[in-house]
Amino acid sequence: MYLEKMTQSKNTGLGELLRHLTDLLDRGSQDAYRKAGLSYRPRYTPIMRALEGKAVSVTDLCGRMRITQGAVSQTIKLMEQDGLIKRVSTDDSRSRAVALTPAGSALQSRLAAQWELRLAAISDLEAEIGAPLRLILENAVQALERDGFAKRLARMQSDTDT
């Protein structure tokens, strides 16, 4: 069984595993939110956490969340439709920001306990797998920020060409 898993993991791409992991985490969270009586999508969490009582520009959100502007904009659109955030003007007429609506603020205070539960569940998962998953992922991000994946691929290609 172990050998079968090793072979499978070597043939499964990192992107596939990360997407599947994210899907499993989001589905479990979505179910827990529903059971807690909350109409809330897990993908809203980074934005909800960033909007702690103040308006934030989309550019700042992208920087904080390390997610593309397209993905952030899609999530903002969904959150607007759900009545959780609104677009607001900024001092700079070229940019816009988003802020929580009263409904978003009320929900945010209810979510704090839910987020603590998720952190505890992630700690439980890390204990079960015997690895600090968050630290490993953060280290991988930092390594790729220093030396990007395209550069690594090019280096591997040049190694095979010689």
Tab-separated table of C-alpha atoms in Angstrom:
chain	number	residue	atom	x	y	z
A	1	MET	CA	0.000	0.000	0.000
A	2	TYR	CA	2.787	2.451	0.898
A	3	LEU	CA	4.638	1.708	-2.348
A	4	GLU	CA	1.411	2.236	-4.322
A	5	LYS	CA	0.912	5.638	-2.668
A	6	MET	CA	4.537	6.602	-3.383
A	7	THR	CA	4.118	5.727	-7.075
A	8	GLN	CA	0.819	7.574	-7.277
A	9	SER	CA	2.234	10.683	-5.598
A	10	LYS	CA	5.179	10.735	-8.031
A	11	ASN	CA	2.742	10.655	-10.957
A	12	THR	CA	0.337	13.202	-9.503
A	13	GLY	CA	1.189	16.841	-10.135
A	14	LEU	CA	1.682	19.278	-7.285
A	15	GLY	CA	-1.015	21.547	-8.709
A	16	GLU	CA	-3.516	18.686	-8.702
A	17	LEU	CA	-2.730	17.841	-5.096
A	18	LEU	CA	-2.959	21.472	-3.966
A	19	ARG	CA	-6.282	21.988	-5.774
A	20	HIS	CA	-7.675	18.776	-4.300
A	21	LEU	CA	-6.465	19.727	-0.815
A	22	THR	CA	-8.090	23.163	-1.159
A	23	ASP	CA	-11.318	21.567	-2.379
A	24	LEU	CA	-11.397	19.178	0.580
A	25	LEU	CA	-10.758	22.011	3.040
A	26	ASP	CA	-13.367	24.273	1.433
A	27	ARG	CA	-16.040	21.557	1.270
A	28	GLY	CA	-15.520	20.697	4.927
A	29	SER	CA	-15.628	24.365	5.911
A	30	GLN	CA	-18.717	25.002	3.777
A	31	ASP	CA	-20.527	22.130	5.488
A	32	ALA	CA	-19.554	23.429	8.935
A	33	TYR	CA	-20.693	26.975	8.069
A	34	ARG	CA	-24.031	25.610	6.880
A	35	LYS	CA	-24.452	23.564	10.075
A	36	ALA	CA	-23.692	26.716	12.099
A	37	GLY	CA	-26.492	28.513	10.242
A	38	LEU	CA	-24.144	30.750	8.270
A	39	SER	CA	-24.623	31.475	4.586
A	40	TYR	CA	-20.957	31.963	3.782
A	41	ARG	CA	-18.383	30.747	1.276
A	42	PRO	CA	-14.881	29.784	2.484
A	43	ARG	CA	-13.304	31.721	-0.395
A	44	TYR	CA	-14.568	34.934	1.260
A	45	THR	CA	-12.370	34.460	4.331
A	46	PRO	CA	-9.164	36.225	3.193
A	47	ILE	CA	-11.141	39.309	2.167
A	48	MET	CA	-13.297	39.288	5.292
A	49	ARG	CA	-10.189	39.068	7.456
A	50	ALA	CA	-8.493	41.908	5.551
A	51	LEU	CA	-11.475	44.246	5.949
A	52	GLU	CA	-11.248	44.808	9.691
A	53	GLY	CA	-13.327	47.965	9.971
A	54	LYS	CA	-11.709	49.857	7.126
A	55	ALA	CA	-11.907	50.118	3.361
A	56	VAL	CA	-9.125	48.407	1.429
A	57	SER	CA	-8.210	48.802	-2.233
A	58	VAL	CA	-8.326	45.798	-4.530
A	59	THR	CA	-4.589	46.231	-5.167
A	60	ASP	CA	-3.887	46.062	-1.430
A	61	LEU	CA	-6.125	43.006	-1.093
A	62	CYS	CA	-4.207	41.236	-3.868
A	63	GLY	CA	-0.918	42.023	-2.144
A	64	ARG	CA	-2.098	40.836	1.260
A	65	MET	CA	-3.727	37.682	-0.036
A	66	ARG	CA	-1.105	36.855	-2.671
A	67	ILE	CA	-3.907	36.084	-5.120
A	68	THR	CA	-4.375	37.444	-8.632
A	69	GLN	CA	-6.520	40.514	-9.216
A	70	GLY	CA	-8.874	38.433	-11.354
A	71	ALA	CA	-9.538	35.983	-8.535
A	72	VAL	CA	-9.987	38.793	-6.001
A	73	SER	CA	-12.350	40.653	-8.337
A	74	GLN	CA	-14.471	37.517	-8.847
A	75	THR	CA	-14.753	37.008	-5.106
A	76	ILE	CA	-15.591	40.680	-4.537
A	77	LYS	CA	-18.377	40.422	-7.088
A	78	LEU	CA	-19.850	37.408	-5.292
A	79	MET	CA	-19.537	39.133	-1.918
A	80	GLU	CA	-21.300	42.210	-3.299
A	81	GLN	CA	-24.116	40.004	-4.584
A	82	ASP	CA	-24.399	38.457	-1.114
A	83	GLY	CA	-24.568	41.942	0.432
A	84	LEU	CA	-21.377	41.565	2.470
A	85	ILE	CA	-19.237	44.302	0.922
A	86	LYS	CA	-19.656	47.487	-1.069
A	87	ARG	CA	-17.367	49.509	-3.286
A	88	VAL	CA	-16.340	52.887	-1.917
A	89	SER	CA	-14.450	55.870	-3.287
A	90	THR	CA	-10.918	56.625	-2.175
A	91	ASP	CA	-8.845	59.793	-2.042
A	92	ASP	CA	-7.261	58.681	-5.311
A	93	SER	CA	-9.959	59.039	-7.972
A	94	ARG	CA	-8.223	56.385	-10.092
A	95	SER	CA	-8.803	53.598	-7.599
A	96	ARG	CA	-11.674	52.141	-5.676
A	97	ALA	CA	-11.808	50.252	-2.437
A	98	VAL	CA	-14.155	47.794	-0.802
A	99	ALA	CA	-15.607	47.913	2.682
A	100	LEU	CA	-17.889	45.726	4.732
A	101	THR	CA	-21.595	46.493	4.704
A	102	PRO	CA	-23.442	46.397	8.045
A	103	ALA	CA	-24.446	42.815	7.211
A	104	GLY	CA	-20.804	41.977	6.450
A	105	SER	CA	-19.657	43.472	9.748
A	106	ALA	CA	-22.277	41.527	11.675
A	107	LEU	CA	-21.252	38.314	9.939
A	108	GLN	CA	-17.562	39.008	10.506
A	109	SER	CA	-18.049	39.052	14.270
A	110	ARG	CA	-19.857	35.684	14.091
A	111	LEU	CA	-17.072	34.219	11.965
A	112	ALA	CA	-14.265	34.830	14.461
A	113	ALA	CA	-15.150	31.710	16.464
A	114	GLN	CA	-15.506	29.700	13.256
A	115	TRP	CA	-12.031	30.733	12.134
A	116	GLU	CA	-10.569	29.657	15.480
A	117	LEU	CA	-12.179	26.236	14.977
A	118	ARG	CA	-10.589	25.952	11.547
A	119	LEU	CA	-7.143	26.783	12.926
A	120	ALA	CA	-7.608	24.110	15.589
A	121	ALA	CA	-8.709	21.586	12.943
A	122	ILE	CA	-5.654	22.420	10.813
A	123	SER	CA	-3.423	21.897	13.866
A	124	ASP	CA	-5.133	18.524	14.364
A	125	LEU	CA	-4.477	17.638	10.708
A	126	GLU	CA	-0.820	18.653	11.023
A	127	ALA	CA	-0.460	16.470	14.131
A	128	GLU	CA	-2.013	13.508	12.308
A	129	ILE	CA	0.220	13.791	9.257
A	130	GLY	CA	3.275	14.556	11.367
A	131	ALA	CA	4.218	17.627	9.350
A	132	PRO	CA	3.784	21.380	9.825
A	133	LEU	CA	1.763	21.808	6.620
A	134	ARG	CA	1.357	25.588	6.916
A	135	LEU	CA	5.080	26.062	7.487
A	136	ILE	CA	5.945	23.777	4.574
A	137	LEU	CA	3.615	25.682	2.255
A	138	GLU	CA	4.938	29.052	3.433
A	139	ASN	CA	8.522	27.860	2.909
A	140	ALA	CA	7.619	26.669	-0.599
A	141	VAL	CA	6.050	30.055	-1.408
A	142	GLN	CA	9.114	31.909	-0.142
A	143	ALA	CA	11.450	29.663	-2.132
A	144	LEU	CA	9.450	30.242	-5.323
A	145	GLU	CA	9.379	33.981	-4.693
A	146	ARG	CA	13.181	33.925	-4.466
A	147	ASP	CA	13.720	31.618	-7.434
A	148	GLY	CA	10.598	31.225	-9.580
A	149	PHE	CA	9.246	27.996	-10.976
A	150	ALA	CA	9.859	29.056	-14.593
A	151	LYS	CA	13.518	29.630	-13.743
A	152	ARG	CA	13.701	26.228	-12.053
A	153	LEU	CA	12.124	24.578	-15.098
A	154	ALA	CA	14.631	26.286	-17.386
A	155	ARG	CA	17.478	25.088	-15.166
A	156	MET	CA	16.167	21.497	-15.305
A	157	GLN	CA	15.833	21.770	-19.083
A	158	SER	CA	19.410	22.983	-19.465
A	159	ASP	CA	20.597	20.154	-17.193
A	160	THR	CA	18.920	17.587	-19.455
A	161	ASP	CA	20.313	19.247	-22.607
A	162	THR	CA	23.903	18.820	-21.431
